[in-house]
Amino acid sequence: MRLSRYFLPVLKETPAEAQIASHRLMLRAGMIRQQAAGIYSWLPLGWKVLNRIETIVHEEQRRAGHLPMLMPTIQPADLWQESGRYDAYGPEMLRIRDRHDRDLLYGPTNEEMITDIFRTHVGSYRQLPMTLYHIQWKFRDEVRPRFGVMRGREFLMKDGYNFDLTKADALHAYNRHLVTYLRTYERMGLTAIPMRADSGPIGGDDTHEFLVLAETGESEVFYDADVADLRLGDRAIDYDDRAQCEAIRAEWTAPYARTDETHDEARFAEIPERRRRVGRGIEVGQIFYFGTKYSAAMGATVLDHDGNRVPVHMGSHGIGVSRLVGALIEAHHDDKGIRWPEGVTPFGAGIVNLRQGDAKADAASEGLYEKLVAAGVDPLYDDREERAGAKFATMDLIGLPWRITVGPRGLEKGVVELTSRATGESHELDPEAAVARLAEVYAGR
RNA sequence: CGGGGUGUGGCGCAGCCUGGUAGCGCGUCGGUUUUGGGUACCGAAGGUCGUCGGUUCGAAUCCGGCCGCCCCGACCA
């Protein structure tokens, strides 16, 4: 993308309403625009990041055999009356009425609807196990939206639902989801720790929340330092291997890690003092096993081996996709701006032409741009006739992981400068080597 | 929902107390400057002062209602 053709309304001054770093930076980098309390437009740069996150979530879900689909944002009220949650959910649910006076609602979640779909089309244990998911906008009419997209009223969420014949099968689905979530966050450059949680209004027995450590997090967290060091890395995972999924769950849940809701001071005290950590975290996902709560209430049953009609065991699993954009920035920024991890960056690299209008510099920059596009790096080329300082400041603000600086001084020596946003380190390379380096970084993306 | 703020060009703010031609900085547009970390200069466009009503010869300014937004708390992905 050429910056001269892009829509990137960056702000030099910080809008007054933004209190935390991610909100300020998203507004300043021209990623979002607030339309009402807790409701945002996603401008091209913000949309691109959101899309990257969505793509990673899809890839990791499908890798585990989970089936993508899409349910509507607007739901009929009668499904919720059937489950009993129409009254229970309270004023957080946005209720609407259509021209025929039919009661509708903007979905805050989809358990009822997915259960309805399942019960009308699935009747045999032979079709199990099954996990369906979608990534769709939700609305919860929060009393006090805040922190930009981290606590909006409208938000994008991945929610998935597993249907299993037995509790043991459903617990495998639970473990499998835990593994997919660990991989998903790790690919985004985040350390997200699973913590035992309260089940809240969704209800259920087994549940973990995933928290990204950040000073601005809404929850107080208590954990064993060891858990923050765990990595899946590139280990091969067979999602149908129950023992492997269970072992990974055990590996991540053995060290103590809890939020203030479930914190147990006595158990915490058993951890050696040098490994005890108290901090704050942002919740970016949650997994639940809730048994037959909805299937029994809504008649989602299958025939088992013996011909008995039994309610299916279910779980639901969510990732806050739009919230992750904020959480990522909270975890990765400095005083100049955002520092995107390579996995989620909106553009792979920036090209700064220090002498736009100069024939040699333009030709070199254009050449680099074409080659990086061809190599799949998806560069952003700053081809504006602007001051160098302004160009660098823009690049620092929007936080692309790599920057190539092209200027007359370097070109006399036949080199350009490749700079890492994360470390600030620069290297002079010939242009071909810079392209090769970045092509390697983004290979397979 | 309780408490505290705030609303003036796209953004950040002053003006309000003490009523009398709506201002500053940034950004934007047109020039000059050719710049190696947000240069400088000249010129220009852009505002029903949140909204409705009241007081007044006259309201951004005083009074009242309503609405929006922000912060703290309770609540929540």
Coordinates of C-alpha atoms (C1' of nucleotides) in Angstrom, one line a residue:
Chain A
M1 CA 0.0 0.0 0.0
R2 CA 1.2 3.5 -0.9
L3 CA 0.6 5.8 2.0
S4 CA -0.4 8.6 -0.4
R5 CA -3.4 6.4 -1.4
Y6 CA -4.3 5.1 2.0
F7 CA -6.6 6.5 4.6
L8 CA -4.6 6.9 7.8
P9 CA -5.9 9.9 9.8
V10 CA -3.1 10.0 12.5
L11 CA -3.4 12.6 15.3
K12 CA -0.6 14.5 16.8
E13 CA -2.6 15.3 19.9
T14 CA -4.3 12.9 22.1
P15 CA -8.1 13.1 22.3
A16 CA -9.2 14.0 25.8
E17 CA -11.5 11.0 26.4
A18 CA -8.8 8.4 26.1
Q19 CA -7.3 7.4 29.4
I20 CA -5.3 4.2 28.7
A21 CA -2.4 3.6 26.3
S22 CA -4.2 1.3 23.9
H23 CA -7.2 3.6 23.5
R24 CA -5.0 6.7 23.0
L25 CA -2.8 4.9 20.5
M26 CA -5.7 3.4 18.5
L27 CA -7.2 6.9 18.2
R28 CA -3.9 8.5 17.4
A29 CA -2.9 5.9 14.8
G30 CA -6.2 6.3 13.0
M31 CA -7.4 2.8 13.7
I32 CA -10.8 3.6 15.2
R33 CA -13.4 6.3 15.6
Q34 CA -15.9 6.3 18.4
Q35 CA -19.5 6.7 17.3
A36 CA -21.2 6.4 20.6
A37 CA -20.3 5.2 24.1
G38 CA -18.7 1.8 23.6
I39 CA -19.4 1.7 19.8
Y40 CA -16.6 2.2 17.3
S41 CA -16.0 2.4 13.6
W42 CA -12.9 0.5 12.5
L43 CA -10.9 2.6 10.1
P44 CA -8.7 0.8 7.5
L45 CA -5.6 0.3 9.7
G46 CA -7.7 -0.9 12.7
W47 CA -9.8 -3.2 10.5
K48 CA -6.6 -4.8 9.1
V49 CA -5.4 -5.7 12.5
L50 CA -8.8 -7.0 13.5
N51 CA -8.8 -9.1 10.4
R52 CA -5.4 -10.5 11.1
I53 CA -6.6 -11.6 14.6
E54 CA -9.7 -13.1 13.1
T55 CA -7.7 -15.0 10.6
I56 CA -5.5 -16.5 13.2
V57 CA -8.5 -17.5 15.3
H58 CA -10.1 -19.2 12.3
E59 CA -6.9 -21.0 11.4
E60 CA -6.4 -22.4 14.9
Q61 CA -10.0 -23.5 15.2
R62 CA -10.1 -25.2 11.9
R63 CA -6.8 -26.9 12.7
A64 CA -8.6 -28.6 15.6
G65 CA -11.5 -29.7 13.4
H66 CA -13.9 -27.1 14.6
L67 CA -16.5 -26.0 12.0
P68 CA -16.9 -22.3 11.1
M69 CA -20.4 -20.9 10.5
L70 CA -22.2 -17.7 11.0
M71 CA -25.3 -16.9 13.1
P72 CA -27.1 -13.6 12.9
T73 CA -26.6 -10.6 15.3
I74 CA -30.4 -10.3 15.7
Q75 CA -32.2 -13.1 17.5
P76 CA -35.9 -13.9 18.2
A77 CA -36.8 -13.5 21.9
D78 CA -38.7 -16.8 22.1
L79 CA -35.5 -18.9 22.1
W80 CA -34.4 -17.0 25.1
Q81 CA -37.7 -17.3 26.8
E82 CA -37.4 -21.1 26.3
S83 CA -34.0 -21.2 28.1
G84 CA -35.2 -18.9 30.8
R85 CA -32.5 -16.3 30.1
Y86 CA -34.8 -13.7 28.5
D87 CA -35.7 -12.5 32.0
A88 CA -32.5 -13.6 33.7
Y89 CA -30.1 -11.6 31.5
G90 CA -31.4 -8.2 32.6
P91 CA -30.9 -4.7 31.1
E92 CA -27.5 -5.7 29.6
M93 CA -29.5 -7.3 26.8
L94 CA -30.5 -4.9 24.0
R95 CA -34.2 -5.6 23.2
I96 CA -35.8 -4.5 20.1
R97 CA -39.2 -4.8 18.5
D98 CA -39.9 -5.1 14.8
R99 CA -42.8 -3.7 12.7
H100 CA -44.9 -6.7 13.5
D101 CA -44.4 -6.1 17.2
R102 CA -42.3 -9.2 17.4
D103 CA -39.7 -9.2 20.2
L104 CA -36.1 -9.4 19.1
L105 CA -32.8 -8.9 20.7
Y106 CA -29.2 -8.1 19.6
G107 CA -27.4 -11.2 20.7
P108 CA -25.0 -11.0 23.6
T109 CA -24.1 -14.7 23.1
N110 CA -25.4 -17.7 21.1
E111 CA -26.0 -20.7 23.3
E112 CA -29.7 -20.7 22.7
M113 CA -29.5 -20.3 18.9
I114 CA -26.8 -22.9 18.4
T115 CA -28.7 -25.4 20.6
D116 CA -31.8 -24.8 18.5
I117 CA -29.9 -25.5 15.3
F118 CA -28.3 -28.6 16.8
R119 CA -31.5 -30.1 18.1
T120 CA -33.4 -29.7 14.8
H121 CA -30.6 -31.3 12.7
V122 CA -28.7 -33.8 14.8
G123 CA -30.3 -36.8 16.3
S124 CA -27.7 -39.5 16.6
Y125 CA -24.5 -40.1 18.6
R126 CA -22.9 -41.1 15.2
Q127 CA -22.8 -37.4 14.3
L128 CA -20.8 -36.6 17.5
P129 CA -18.4 -35.2 18.5
M130 CA -19.2 -31.8 16.8
T131 CA -17.9 -28.4 17.5
L132 CA -19.4 -25.4 15.8
Y133 CA -18.2 -21.8 16.0
H134 CA -18.6 -18.4 14.6
I135 CA -17.0 -15.0 14.8
Q136 CA -19.7 -12.4 15.0
W137 CA -20.5 -9.0 16.5
K138 CA -22.2 -9.1 19.9
F139 CA -23.9 -6.4 21.9
R140 CA -24.0 -6.1 25.7
D141 CA -25.4 -2.8 27.0
E142 CA -22.8 -2.3 29.6
V143 CA -23.5 0.3 32.3
R144 CA -20.2 1.9 31.8
P145 CA -18.2 1.2 28.6
R146 CA -14.6 2.3 28.9
F147 CA -11.0 1.6 27.8
G148 CA -11.9 1.9 24.1
V149 CA -12.4 -1.4 22.3
M150 CA -11.5 -3.3 25.5
R151 CA -14.8 -2.7 27.1
G152 CA -17.1 -1.7 24.3
R153 CA -20.8 -2.4 24.1
E154 CA -20.5 -3.7 20.6
F155 CA -17.7 -6.2 20.2
L156 CA -16.4 -8.9 17.9
M157 CA -16.2 -12.3 19.6
K158 CA -15.4 -15.9 18.5
D159 CA -17.8 -18.2 20.3
G160 CA -17.7 -21.9 19.8
Y161 CA -19.9 -24.7 21.1
N162 CA -19.1 -28.4 21.5
F163 CA -21.6 -31.2 21.5
D164 CA -20.6 -34.5 22.9
L165 CA -22.2 -37.8 23.9
T166 CA -20.5 -38.2 27.3
K167 CA -19.0 -36.0 29.9
A168 CA -15.6 -37.6 29.2
D169 CA -15.9 -36.6 25.5
A170 CA -16.9 -33.1 26.5
L171 CA -14.0 -32.7 28.8
H172 CA -11.7 -33.7 25.9
A173 CA -13.4 -30.9 23.9
Y174 CA -12.7 -28.6 26.8
N175 CA -9.0 -29.6 26.8
R176 CA -8.8 -29.4 23.1
H177 CA -10.1 -25.8 23.2
L178 CA -7.6 -24.9 25.9
V179 CA -4.8 -26.1 23.6
T180 CA -6.2 -24.2 20.5
Y181 CA -6.4 -21.0 22.7
L182 CA -2.9 -21.3 23.9
R183 CA -1.7 -21.6 20.3
T184 CA -3.9 -18.8 19.1
Y185 CA -2.5 -16.3 21.7
E186 CA 1.0 -17.5 21.3
R187 CA 0.8 -16.9 17.5
M188 CA -0.3 -13.3 18.2
G189 CA 2.8 -12.7 20.4
L190 CA 0.8 -12.8 23.7
T191 CA 1.4 -14.5 26.9
A192 CA -2.1 -15.5 28.0
I193 CA -2.4 -17.5 31.2
P194 CA -5.3 -19.8 31.8
M195 CA -6.8 -19.2 35.3
R196 CA -9.5 -21.0 37.1
A197 CA -12.5 -18.8 37.0
D198 CA -16.1 -18.3 38.2
S199 CA -18.7 -19.4 35.7
G200 CA -20.9 -16.3 36.1
P201 CA -24.3 -16.0 34.4
I202 CA -23.5 -18.5 31.6
G203 CA -23.4 -21.2 34.2
G204 CA -21.2 -24.3 34.3
D205 CA -18.8 -26.4 36.2
D206 CA -15.3 -26.4 34.6
T207 CA -14.1 -23.0 33.4
H208 CA -10.9 -21.2 32.8
E209 CA -10.2 -17.6 31.8
F210 CA -7.2 -16.6 29.7
L211 CA -5.5 -13.5 30.9
V212 CA -2.9 -11.3 29.3
L213 CA -0.7 -9.7 31.9
A214 CA -0.9 -5.9 31.7
E215 CA -0.9 -3.1 34.3
T216 CA -4.2 -1.7 33.1
G217 CA -6.0 -5.1 33.3
E218 CA -9.4 -5.1 35.0
S219 CA -8.7 -8.2 37.1
E220 CA -6.2 -8.7 39.9
V221 CA -4.2 -11.9 39.2
F222 CA -2.1 -14.1 41.4
Y223 CA 0.2 -16.6 39.8
D224 CA 3.3 -18.7 39.9
A225 CA 6.0 -17.1 37.8
D226 CA 6.7 -20.5 36.1
V227 CA 3.4 -20.5 34.2
A228 CA 4.3 -17.3 32.4
D229 CA 7.3 -19.0 30.9
L230 CA 5.5 -22.0 29.3
R231 CA 5.5 -22.1 25.5
L232 CA 3.9 -24.5 23.1
G233 CA 6.5 -23.5 20.5
D234 CA 6.3 -25.6 17.3
R235 CA 5.5 -28.9 19.0
A236 CA 3.2 -31.1 16.9
I237 CA -0.3 -31.4 18.3
D238 CA -2.8 -34.1 17.5
Y239 CA -6.1 -32.6 18.5
D240 CA -7.8 -36.0 18.6
D241 CA -5.1 -37.3 21.1
R242 CA -6.9 -37.1 24.4
A243 CA -3.8 -37.9 26.4
Q244 CA -1.8 -35.2 24.7
C245 CA -4.5 -32.5 25.1
E246 CA -4.9 -33.5 28.8
A247 CA -1.2 -33.4 29.4
I248 CA -1.0 -29.9 27.9
R249 CA -3.8 -28.8 30.1
A250 CA -2.1 -30.3 33.1
E251 CA 1.2 -28.6 32.2
W252 CA -0.5 -25.2 32.1
T253 CA -2.9 -25.6 35.0
A254 CA -0.6 -27.2 37.5
P255 CA 1.2 -24.0 38.5
Y256 CA -1.1 -21.8 40.6
A257 CA -2.9 -19.0 38.6
R258 CA -6.1 -17.4 39.7
T259 CA -8.0 -14.1 39.5
D260 CA -9.2 -12.3 42.5
E261 CA -12.6 -14.0 42.1
T262 CA -11.2 -17.4 42.9
H263 CA -8.0 -16.6 44.7
D264 CA -7.0 -18.9 47.5
E265 CA -4.5 -17.2 49.8
A266 CA -3.5 -20.4 51.6
R267 CA -2.6 -22.2 48.3
F268 CA -0.8 -19.1 47.0
A269 CA 1.3 -19.0 50.1
E270 CA 2.6 -22.5 49.3
I271 CA 4.5 -21.2 46.2
P272 CA 8.1 -20.3 47.0
E273 CA 8.1 -16.6 47.6
R274 CA 10.5 -15.7 44.7
R275 CA 8.0 -17.2 42.3
R276 CA 4.9 -15.5 43.7
R277 CA 3.5 -12.9 41.4
V278 CA 0.6 -10.4 41.9
G279 CA -0.4 -8.3 39.0
R280 CA -3.2 -7.3 36.7
G281 CA -4.6 -9.0 33.7
I282 CA -6.9 -8.5 30.7
E283 CA -9.3 -11.3 30.0
V284 CA -9.1 -12.3 26.4
G285 CA -11.0 -15.6 26.4
Q286 CA -12.9 -18.1 28.5
I287 CA -13.8 -21.8 28.1
F288 CA -16.7 -23.6 29.8
Y289 CA -17.9 -27.1 30.3
F290 CA -21.5 -26.8 31.4
G291 CA -22.9 -30.3 30.8
T292 CA -26.5 -30.6 29.9
K293 CA -27.7 -27.3 31.2
Y294 CA -28.9 -26.0 27.8
S295 CA -29.4 -29.3 26.1
A296 CA -31.8 -30.5 28.8
A297 CA -33.7 -27.2 29.0
M298 CA -34.1 -27.0 25.2
G299 CA -34.4 -30.7 24.3
A300 CA -31.1 -31.1 22.5
T301 CA -30.9 -34.9 22.6
V302 CA -29.4 -37.7 20.6
L303 CA -30.0 -41.5 20.5
D304 CA -27.1 -43.3 22.0
H305 CA -25.7 -46.8 21.1
D306 CA -28.6 -48.4 23.0
G307 CA -31.3 -46.3 21.4
N308 CA -31.8 -44.2 24.5
R309 CA -32.5 -40.5 24.0
V310 CA -30.0 -38.6 26.1
P311 CA -29.2 -34.9 26.3
V312 CA -25.8 -33.9 24.9
H313 CA -22.9 -32.6 26.9
M314 CA -21.9 -29.1 25.9
G315 CA -19.4 -26.4 26.4
S316 CA -18.9 -22.9 25.1
H317 CA -15.7 -21.2 24.4
G318 CA -15.1 -17.5 23.7
I319 CA -12.3 -15.3 22.4
G320 CA -12.7 -11.5 22.6
V321 CA -11.5 -10.7 19.1
S322 CA -12.0 -6.9 19.1
R323 CA -10.8 -6.7 22.7
L324 CA -7.6 -8.5 21.7
V325 CA -6.6 -5.5 19.6
G326 CA -6.6 -3.3 22.7
A327 CA -4.9 -6.0 24.8
L328 CA -2.2 -6.5 22.2
I329 CA -1.4 -2.8 22.3
E330 CA -1.4 -2.7 26.1
A331 CA 1.1 -5.5 26.0
H332 CA 3.2 -4.1 23.2
H333 CA 3.8 -0.4 23.1
D334 CA 6.4 2.2 24.1
D335 CA 6.3 6.0 24.5
K336 CA 6.5 6.5 20.7
G337 CA 3.6 4.2 19.8
I338 CA 2.5 0.7 19.1
R339 CA 4.9 -2.2 18.6
W340 CA 3.0 -4.9 16.7
P341 CA 4.2 -8.5 17.0
E342 CA 4.9 -9.9 13.5
G343 CA 1.9 -12.2 13.8
V344 CA -0.7 -9.5 13.9
T345 CA 0.9 -6.4 12.3
P346 CA -1.3 -4.6 9.8
F347 CA 1.6 -4.2 7.4
G348 CA 4.8 -6.3 7.4
A349 CA 7.2 -3.4 7.0
G350 CA 7.3 0.3 6.3
I351 CA 9.3 1.9 3.6
V352 CA 10.5 5.5 4.3
N353 CA 11.7 7.4 1.3
L354 CA 13.6 10.3 2.8
R355 CA 13.8 12.2 -0.5
Q356 CA 10.5 11.7 -2.2
G357 CA 10.7 13.5 -5.6
D358 CA 14.4 12.7 -6.0
A359 CA 14.7 10.4 -9.0
K360 CA 17.3 8.0 -7.5
A361 CA 15.5 7.7 -4.1
D362 CA 12.1 7.3 -5.8
A363 CA 13.4 4.5 -8.1
A364 CA 15.0 2.6 -5.2
S365 CA 12.0 2.9 -3.0
E366 CA 9.6 1.8 -5.8
G367 CA 11.8 -1.1 -6.6
L368 CA 11.8 -2.2 -2.9
Y369 CA 8.1 -1.7 -2.8
E370 CA 7.4 -4.0 -5.8
K371 CA 9.7 -6.7 -4.5
L372 CA 8.3 -6.7 -1.0
V373 CA 4.8 -6.9 -2.4
A374 CA 5.8 -9.8 -4.6
A375 CA 7.5 -11.5 -1.6
G376 CA 4.2 -11.3 0.4
V377 CA 5.5 -8.9 3.0
D378 CA 2.6 -6.4 2.5
P379 CA 4.6 -3.2 2.9
L380 CA 3.4 0.3 3.6
Y381 CA 5.3 2.7 1.5
D382 CA 5.5 6.3 2.8
D383 CA 5.7 8.1 -0.6
R384 CA 4.5 11.4 0.8
E385 CA 6.5 14.6 0.2
E386 CA 7.0 15.0 3.9
R387 CA 9.7 15.8 6.4
A388 CA 11.8 12.8 7.5
G389 CA 10.9 13.4 11.1
A390 CA 7.2 13.3 10.3
K391 CA 7.6 10.1 8.4
F392 CA 9.6 8.4 11.2
A393 CA 7.1 9.6 13.8
T394 CA 4.2 8.1 11.8
M395 CA 6.0 4.8 11.4
D396 CA 6.8 4.7 15.1
L397 CA 3.2 5.5 16.0
I398 CA 1.6 2.8 13.9
G399 CA 4.3 0.4 15.0
L400 CA 5.1 -1.9 12.1
P401 CA 7.8 -4.4 13.2
W402 CA 10.3 -3.4 10.4
R403 CA 11.2 -0.2 8.6
I404 CA 13.4 0.2 5.5
T405 CA 14.8 3.7 5.2
V406 CA 15.9 4.8 1.7
G407 CA 17.9 8.0 1.3
P408 CA 20.6 9.5 -0.9
R409 CA 23.4 8.9 1.6
G410 CA 22.8 5.2 1.8
L411 CA 22.2 4.9 -1.9
E412 CA 25.6 6.3 -2.7
K413 CA 27.0 3.3 -0.8
G414 CA 24.4 1.1 -2.4
V415 CA 22.6 0.3 0.9
V416 CA 19.3 0.9 2.7
E417 CA 18.7 0.8 6.4
L418 CA 16.6 -2.0 8.0
T419 CA 15.3 -1.1 11.4
S420 CA 13.5 -3.3 14.0
R421 CA 10.7 -1.5 15.8
A422 CA 11.0 -3.8 18.8
T423 CA 14.7 -3.4 19.4
G424 CA 15.5 -0.1 17.6
E425 CA 18.5 -1.8 16.0
S426 CA 19.4 -0.8 12.5
H427 CA 21.5 -2.5 9.9
E428 CA 22.8 -1.2 6.5
L429 CA 22.1 -3.8 3.8
D430 CA 21.9 -3.9 0.1
P431 CA 18.3 -3.7 -1.0
E432 CA 18.1 -7.3 -2.2
A433 CA 19.3 -8.6 1.2
A434 CA 16.7 -6.5 3.0
V435 CA 13.9 -8.0 0.8
A436 CA 15.3 -11.5 1.4
R437 CA 15.4 -10.9 5.2
L438 CA 11.8 -9.7 5.4
A439 CA 10.6 -12.4 3.0
E440 CA 12.0 -15.0 5.4
V441 CA 10.4 -13.3 8.4
Y442 CA 6.9 -13.4 6.8
A443 CA 7.3 -16.8 5.0
G444 CA 4.1 -18.8 5.5
R445 CA 2.0 -15.9 6.8
Chain B
rC1 C1' -27.3 3.0 38.9
rG2 C1' -24.7 6.3 43.0
rG3 C1' -20.6 10.2 43.1
rG4 C1' -17.6 13.8 40.3
rG5 C1' -16.6 16.4 35.8
rU6 C1' -17.3 18.2 30.9
rG7 C1' -19.6 19.9 26.1
rU8 C1' -16.7 26.3 21.8
rG9 C1' -14.1 24.4 13.5
rG10 C1' -11.2 17.5 12.4
rC11 C1' -7.9 17.4 17.4
rG12 C1' -6.2 20.0 22.0
rC13 C1' -7.7 24.4 24.4
rA14 C1' -8.8 29.9 25.9
rG15 C1' -13.0 33.2 26.3
rC16 C1' -17.9 32.5 30.7
rC17 C1' -16.8 35.1 37.0
rU18 C1' -17.8 41.0 35.2
rG19 C1' -23.5 39.9 28.7
rG20 C1' -21.7 43.9 23.5
rU21 C1' -17.9 41.9 16.1
rA22 C1' -15.9 34.0 18.5
rG23 C1' -10.0 33.5 19.4
rC24 C1' -5.2 30.5 19.9
rG25 C1' -2.2 26.1 18.8
rC26 C1' -2.1 21.6 15.9
rG27 C1' -4.2 19.5 11.5
rU28 C1' -6.3 20.7 6.4
rC29 C1' -5.8 23.5 1.5
rG30 C1' -2.6 27.0 -1.9
rG31 C1' 2.4 28.9 -2.3
rU32 C1' 7.9 29.4 -0.9
rU33 C1' 11.5 26.1 1.5
rU34 C1' 14.3 20.0 -0.6
rU35 C1' 14.5 18.8 4.1
rG36 C1' 18.5 12.1 7.6
rG37 C1' 13.9 12.1 13.8
rG38 C1' 7.1 15.8 14.0
rU39 C1' 11.8 22.6 10.1
rA40 C1' 10.4 27.7 8.9
rC41 C1' 7.7 31.6 6.3
rC42 C1' 3.4 33.8 3.5
rG43 C1' -1.8 33.2 2.4
rA44 C1' -6.7 30.7 2.8
rA45 C1' -10.8 27.7 4.1
rG46 C1' -13.5 25.8 8.2
rG47 C1' -17.7 27.1 14.0
rU48 C1' -26.3 27.3 14.2
rC49 C1' -20.4 27.9 20.9
rG50 C1' -24.5 20.1 22.7
rU51 C1' -29.9 21.1 22.6
rC52 C1' -34.6 23.3 24.0
rG53 C1' -36.6 27.2 26.6
rG54 C1' -36.3 31.7 29.8
rU55 C1' -34.1 36.7 31.3
rU56 C1' -32.3 41.0 28.4
rC57 C1' -32.1 46.2 23.6
rG58 C1' -28.4 42.2 23.1
rA59 C1' -26.5 35.5 25.5
rA60 C1' -20.8 31.2 24.2
rU61 C1' -21.3 34.1 28.8
rC62 C1' -26.8 34.6 33.4
rC63 C1' -31.2 31.0 34.9
rG64 C1' -33.9 26.2 34.0
rG65 C1' -35.0 21.5 31.5
rC66 C1' -33.1 17.7 28.4
rC67 C1' -29.2 15.1 25.8
rG68 C1' -24.1 13.5 24.9
rC69 C1' -19.3 12.2 26.5
rC70 C1' -15.4 11.3 30.3
rC71 C1' -13.6 9.7 35.3
rC72 C1' -14.3 6.9 40.3
rG73 C1' -17.5 3.0 42.3
rA74 C1' -20.9 -1.3 41.8
rC75 C1' -21.4 -4.8 37.3
rC76 C1' -19.3 -7.3 33.1
rA77 C1' -15.8 -10.8 27.5

